[in-house]
Amino acid sequence: FRPTLVWTKRDEAAGCMSVARVNGQLGKWTEARVLADRAVGIYRRLVEQNLAVTEFTTELWAADEFCASAADQSEGAAGGQTRRVAAANFWVDLARESGQQALKGTGYSITLGRGQREIADMLRQKGQLQQAEQILHGTVDLFEKATQEYPAELMMRREEAFSRLKHGEVLEELGRSDEAASEYQASTVLSAGLKAALPADSFNYEEEA
């Protein structure tokens, strides 16, 4: 894109998202999802060609999340899962191809980790517990490292706690009770620390399970 066209396309994507959110507020989720899908496509091309522009990556993360939520409403849970997995895969592929430091950050870690949990959930529903456990093990590792790298970001500890809870559940289903108990304990410790740091926010991720 030429520099002027870059920002014109960004304005187009932002406009799509603005209208999509209004449609969502009105309960018109199909229209919202169509517009959000369009915005995500534009943002992804912008991010691919302008990795140093953090505004684009931030807006893409927000668009991806809204798009998945709109798909939940208009297509059911499968539609939302499909978009969350696609979002995670986009960042994984982009990181592999570019190797750019610009991709590192809290938003990238959250997008990737949540996408991995979505994939694990789908595998778990299909009874493929070994594969789900391997992915969740990697997700826990990802958020544990992110927590260490961004100690001031409480959201990372929340994501680590929730990932350990989900990992523990799969380990328990596999009959690996000692390992499951260890993950449950670690999740509880993280959750307690979060509640102490932010008593007004319960970080009740159990409701998301």
PDB file of N, CA, C and O in Angstrom, residues 73-103:
ATOM      1  N   GLN A  73     -23.014 -15.407  18.177  1.00  0.00           N
ATOM      2  CA  GLN A  73     -24.422 -15.032  18.200  1.00  0.00           C
ATOM      3  C   GLN A  73     -25.150 -15.417  16.920  1.00  0.00           C
ATOM      4  O   GLN A  73     -26.317 -15.825  16.954  1.00  0.00           O
ATOM      5  N   SER A  74     -24.467 -15.286  15.771  1.00  0.00           N
ATOM      6  CA  SER A  74     -25.155 -15.496  14.488  1.00  0.00           C
ATOM      7  C   SER A  74     -25.022 -16.908  13.934  1.00  0.00           C
ATOM      8  O   SER A  74     -25.869 -17.370  13.174  1.00  0.00           O
ATOM      9  N   GLU A  75     -23.949 -17.612  14.323  1.00  0.00           N
ATOM     10  CA  GLU A  75     -23.685 -18.940  13.756  1.00  0.00           C
ATOM     11  C   GLU A  75     -23.606 -20.037  14.811  1.00  0.00           C
ATOM     12  O   GLU A  75     -23.527 -21.211  14.474  1.00  0.00           O
ATOM     13  N   GLY A  76     -23.564 -19.647  16.070  1.00  0.00           N
ATOM     14  CA  GLY A  76     -23.380 -20.632  17.125  1.00  0.00           C
ATOM     15  C   GLY A  76     -21.922 -20.723  17.531  1.00  0.00           C
ATOM     16  O   GLY A  76     -21.041 -20.098  16.939  1.00  0.00           O
ATOM     17  N   ALA A  77     -21.660 -21.522  18.551  1.00  0.00           N
ATOM     18  CA  ALA A  77     -20.314 -21.621  19.117  1.00  0.00           C
ATOM     19  C   ALA A  77     -19.278 -22.055  18.096  1.00  0.00           C
ATOM     20  O   ALA A  77     -18.126 -21.614  18.146  1.00  0.00           O
ATOM     21  N   ALA A  78     -19.667 -22.900  17.152  1.00  0.00           N
ATOM     22  CA  ALA A  78     -18.711 -23.381  16.148  1.00  0.00           C
ATOM     23  C   ALA A  78     -18.175 -22.227  15.308  1.00  0.00           C
ATOM     24  O   ALA A  78     -16.992 -22.196  14.948  1.00  0.00           O
ATOM     25  N   GLY A  79     -19.037 -21.271  14.982  1.00  0.00           N
ATOM     26  CA  GLY A  79     -18.604 -20.129  14.194  1.00  0.00           C
ATOM     27  C   GLY A  79     -17.604 -19.282  14.944  1.00  0.00           C
ATOM     28  O   GLY A  79     -16.607 -18.823  14.375  1.00  0.00           O
ATOM     29  N   GLY A  80     -17.847 -19.070  16.229  1.00  0.00           N
ATOM     30  CA  GLY A  80     -16.909 -18.310  17.037  1.00  0.00           C
ATOM     31  C   GLY A  80     -15.576 -19.023  17.189  1.00  0.00           C
ATOM     32  O   GLY A  80     -14.506 -18.412  17.090  1.00  0.00           O
ATOM     33  N   GLN A  81     -15.635 -20.337  17.413  1.00  0.00           N
ATOM     34  CA  GLN A  81     -14.403 -21.107  17.545  1.00  0.00           C
ATOM     35  C   GLN A  81     -13.572 -21.036  16.271  1.00  0.00           C
ATOM     36  O   GLN A  81     -12.352 -20.879  16.315  1.00  0.00           O
ATOM     37  N   THR A  82     -14.237 -21.163  15.129  1.00  0.00           N
ATOM     38  CA  THR A  82     -13.525 -21.121  13.853  1.00  0.00           C
ATOM     39  C   THR A  82     -12.752 -19.819  13.711  1.00  0.00           C
ATOM     40  O   THR A  82     -11.588 -19.807  13.277  1.00  0.00           O
ATOM     41  N   ARG A  83     -13.360 -18.722  14.094  1.00  0.00           N
ATOM     42  CA  ARG A  83     -12.694 -17.424  13.955  1.00  0.00           C
ATOM     43  C   ARG A  83     -11.587 -17.238  14.982  1.00  0.00           C
ATOM     44  O   ARG A  83     -10.555 -16.635  14.677  1.00  0.00           O
ATOM     45  N   ARG A  84     -11.762 -17.752  16.183  1.00  0.00           N
ATOM     46  CA  ARG A  84     -10.697 -17.630  17.182  1.00  0.00           C
ATOM     47  C   ARG A  84      -9.475 -18.463  16.774  1.00  0.00           C
ATOM     48  O   ARG A  84      -8.338 -18.044  16.957  1.00  0.00           O
ATOM     49  N   VAL A  85      -9.713 -19.632  16.233  1.00  0.00           N
ATOM     50  CA  VAL A  85      -8.609 -20.466  15.760  1.00  0.00           C
ATOM     51  C   VAL A  85      -7.907 -19.785  14.591  1.00  0.00           C
ATOM     52  O   VAL A  85      -6.676 -19.756  14.513  1.00  0.00           O
ATOM     53  N   ALA A  86      -8.686 -19.208  13.668  1.00  0.00           N
ATOM     54  CA  ALA A  86      -8.097 -18.514  12.515  1.00  0.00           C
ATOM     55  C   ALA A  86      -7.251 -17.331  12.978  1.00  0.00           C
ATOM     56  O   ALA A  86      -6.174 -17.066  12.420  1.00  0.00           O
ATOM     57  N   ALA A  87      -7.728 -16.623  14.013  1.00  0.00           N
ATOM     58  CA  ALA A  87      -6.970 -15.496  14.542  1.00  0.00           C
ATOM     59  C   ALA A  87      -5.635 -15.960  15.114  1.00  0.00           C
ATOM     60  O   ALA A  87      -4.584 -15.361  14.856  1.00  0.00           O
ATOM     61  N   ALA A  88      -5.670 -17.028  15.898  1.00  0.00           N
ATOM     62  CA  ALA A  88      -4.433 -17.550  16.482  1.00  0.00           C
ATOM     63  C   ALA A  88      -3.477 -18.006  15.393  1.00  0.00           C
ATOM     64  O   ALA A  88      -2.278 -17.720  15.437  1.00  0.00           O
ATOM     65  N   ASN A  89      -3.995 -18.700  14.397  1.00  0.00           N
ATOM     66  CA  ASN A  89      -3.142 -19.198  13.313  1.00  0.00           C
ATOM     67  C   ASN A  89      -2.513 -18.059  12.517  1.00  0.00           C
ATOM     68  O   ASN A  89      -1.380 -18.166  12.037  1.00  0.00           O
ATOM     69  N   PHE A  90      -3.254 -16.961  12.360  1.00  0.00           N
ATOM     70  CA  PHE A  90      -2.702 -15.804  11.643  1.00  0.00           C
ATOM     71  C   PHE A  90      -1.429 -15.313  12.328  1.00  0.00           C
ATOM     72  O   PHE A  90      -0.403 -15.087  11.679  1.00  0.00           O
ATOM     73  N   TRP A  91      -1.491 -15.165  13.669  1.00  0.00           N
ATOM     74  CA  TRP A  91      -0.325 -14.650  14.378  1.00  0.00           C
ATOM     75  C   TRP A  91       0.818 -15.654  14.399  1.00  0.00           C
ATOM     76  O   TRP A  91       1.986 -15.269  14.284  1.00  0.00           O
ATOM     77  N   VAL A  92       0.492 -16.926  14.527  1.00  0.00           N
ATOM     78  CA  VAL A  92       1.543 -17.950  14.498  1.00  0.00           C
ATOM     79  C   VAL A  92       2.258 -17.932  13.156  1.00  0.00           C
ATOM     80  O   VAL A  92       3.491 -17.927  13.080  1.00  0.00           O
ATOM     81  N   ASP A  93       1.496 -17.926  12.068  1.00  0.00           N
ATOM     82  CA  ASP A  93       2.087 -17.927  10.727  1.00  0.00           C
ATOM     83  C   ASP A  93       2.889 -16.653  10.471  1.00  0.00           C
ATOM     84  O   ASP A  93       3.975 -16.703   9.880  1.00  0.00           O
ATOM     85  N   LEU A  94       2.359 -15.524  10.900  1.00  0.00           N
ATOM     86  CA  LEU A  94       3.051 -14.260  10.676  1.00  0.00           C
ATOM     87  C   LEU A  94       4.363 -14.218  11.437  1.00  0.00           C
ATOM     88  O   LEU A  94       5.391 -13.754  10.918  1.00  0.00           O
ATOM     89  N   ALA A  95       4.344 -14.698  12.681  1.00  0.00           N
ATOM     90  CA  ALA A  95       5.575 -14.730  13.476  1.00  0.00           C
ATOM     91  C   ALA A  95       6.609 -15.646  12.827  1.00  0.00           C
ATOM     92  O   ALA A  95       7.800 -15.335  12.780  1.00  0.00           O
ATOM     93  N   ARG A  96       6.154 -16.779  12.307  1.00  0.00           N
ATOM     94  CA  ARG A  96       7.066 -17.726  11.672  1.00  0.00           C
ATOM     95  C   ARG A  96       7.694 -17.126  10.417  1.00  0.00           C
ATOM     96  O   ARG A  96       8.883 -17.290  10.146  1.00  0.00           O
ATOM     97  N   GLU A  97       6.888 -16.425   9.644  1.00  0.00           N
ATOM     98  CA  GLU A  97       7.367 -15.889   8.376  1.00  0.00           C
ATOM     99  C   GLU A  97       8.225 -14.640   8.544  1.00  0.00           C
ATOM    100  O   GLU A  97       9.162 -14.407   7.784  1.00  0.00           O
ATOM    101  N   SER A  98       7.908 -13.825   9.530  1.00  0.00           N
ATOM    102  CA  SER A  98       8.590 -12.538   9.660  1.00  0.00           C
ATOM    103  C   SER A  98       9.711 -12.538  10.684  1.00  0.00           C
ATOM    104  O   SER A  98      10.751 -11.911  10.480  1.00  0.00           O
ATOM    105  N   GLY A  99       9.485 -13.231  11.802  1.00  0.00           N
ATOM    106  CA  GLY A  99      10.477 -13.212  12.875  1.00  0.00           C
ATOM    107  C   GLY A  99      10.685 -11.828  13.455  1.00  0.00           C
ATOM    108  O   GLY A  99      11.730 -11.539  14.024  1.00  0.00           O
ATOM    109  N   GLN A 100       9.687 -10.971  13.332  1.00  0.00           N
ATOM    110  CA  GLN A 100       9.837  -9.586  13.773  1.00  0.00           C
ATOM    111  C   GLN A 100       9.590  -9.432  15.269  1.00  0.00           C
ATOM    112  O   GLN A 100       8.660 -10.003  15.817  1.00  0.00           O
ATOM    113  N   GLN A 101      10.428  -8.621  15.900  1.00  0.00           N
ATOM    114  CA  GLN A 101      10.237  -8.306  17.312  1.00  0.00           C
ATOM    115  C   GLN A 101       8.918  -7.562  17.518  1.00  0.00           C
ATOM    116  O   GLN A 101       8.332  -7.606  18.596  1.00  0.00           O
ATOM    117  N   ALA A 102       8.453  -6.868  16.464  1.00  0.00           N
ATOM    118  CA  ALA A 102       7.225  -6.079  16.591  1.00  0.00           C
ATOM    119  C   ALA A 102       6.020  -6.937  16.951  1.00  0.00           C
ATOM    120  O   ALA A 102       5.011  -6.435  17.418  1.00  0.00           O
ATOM    121  N   LEU A 103       6.125  -8.249  16.709  1.00  0.00           N
ATOM    122  CA  LEU A 103       4.999  -9.126  17.011  1.00  0.00           C
ATOM    123  C   LEU A 103       4.930  -9.491  18.484  1.00  0.00           C
ATOM    124  O   LEU A 103       3.910  -9.984  18.952  1.00  0.00           O
TER     125      LEU A 103
END
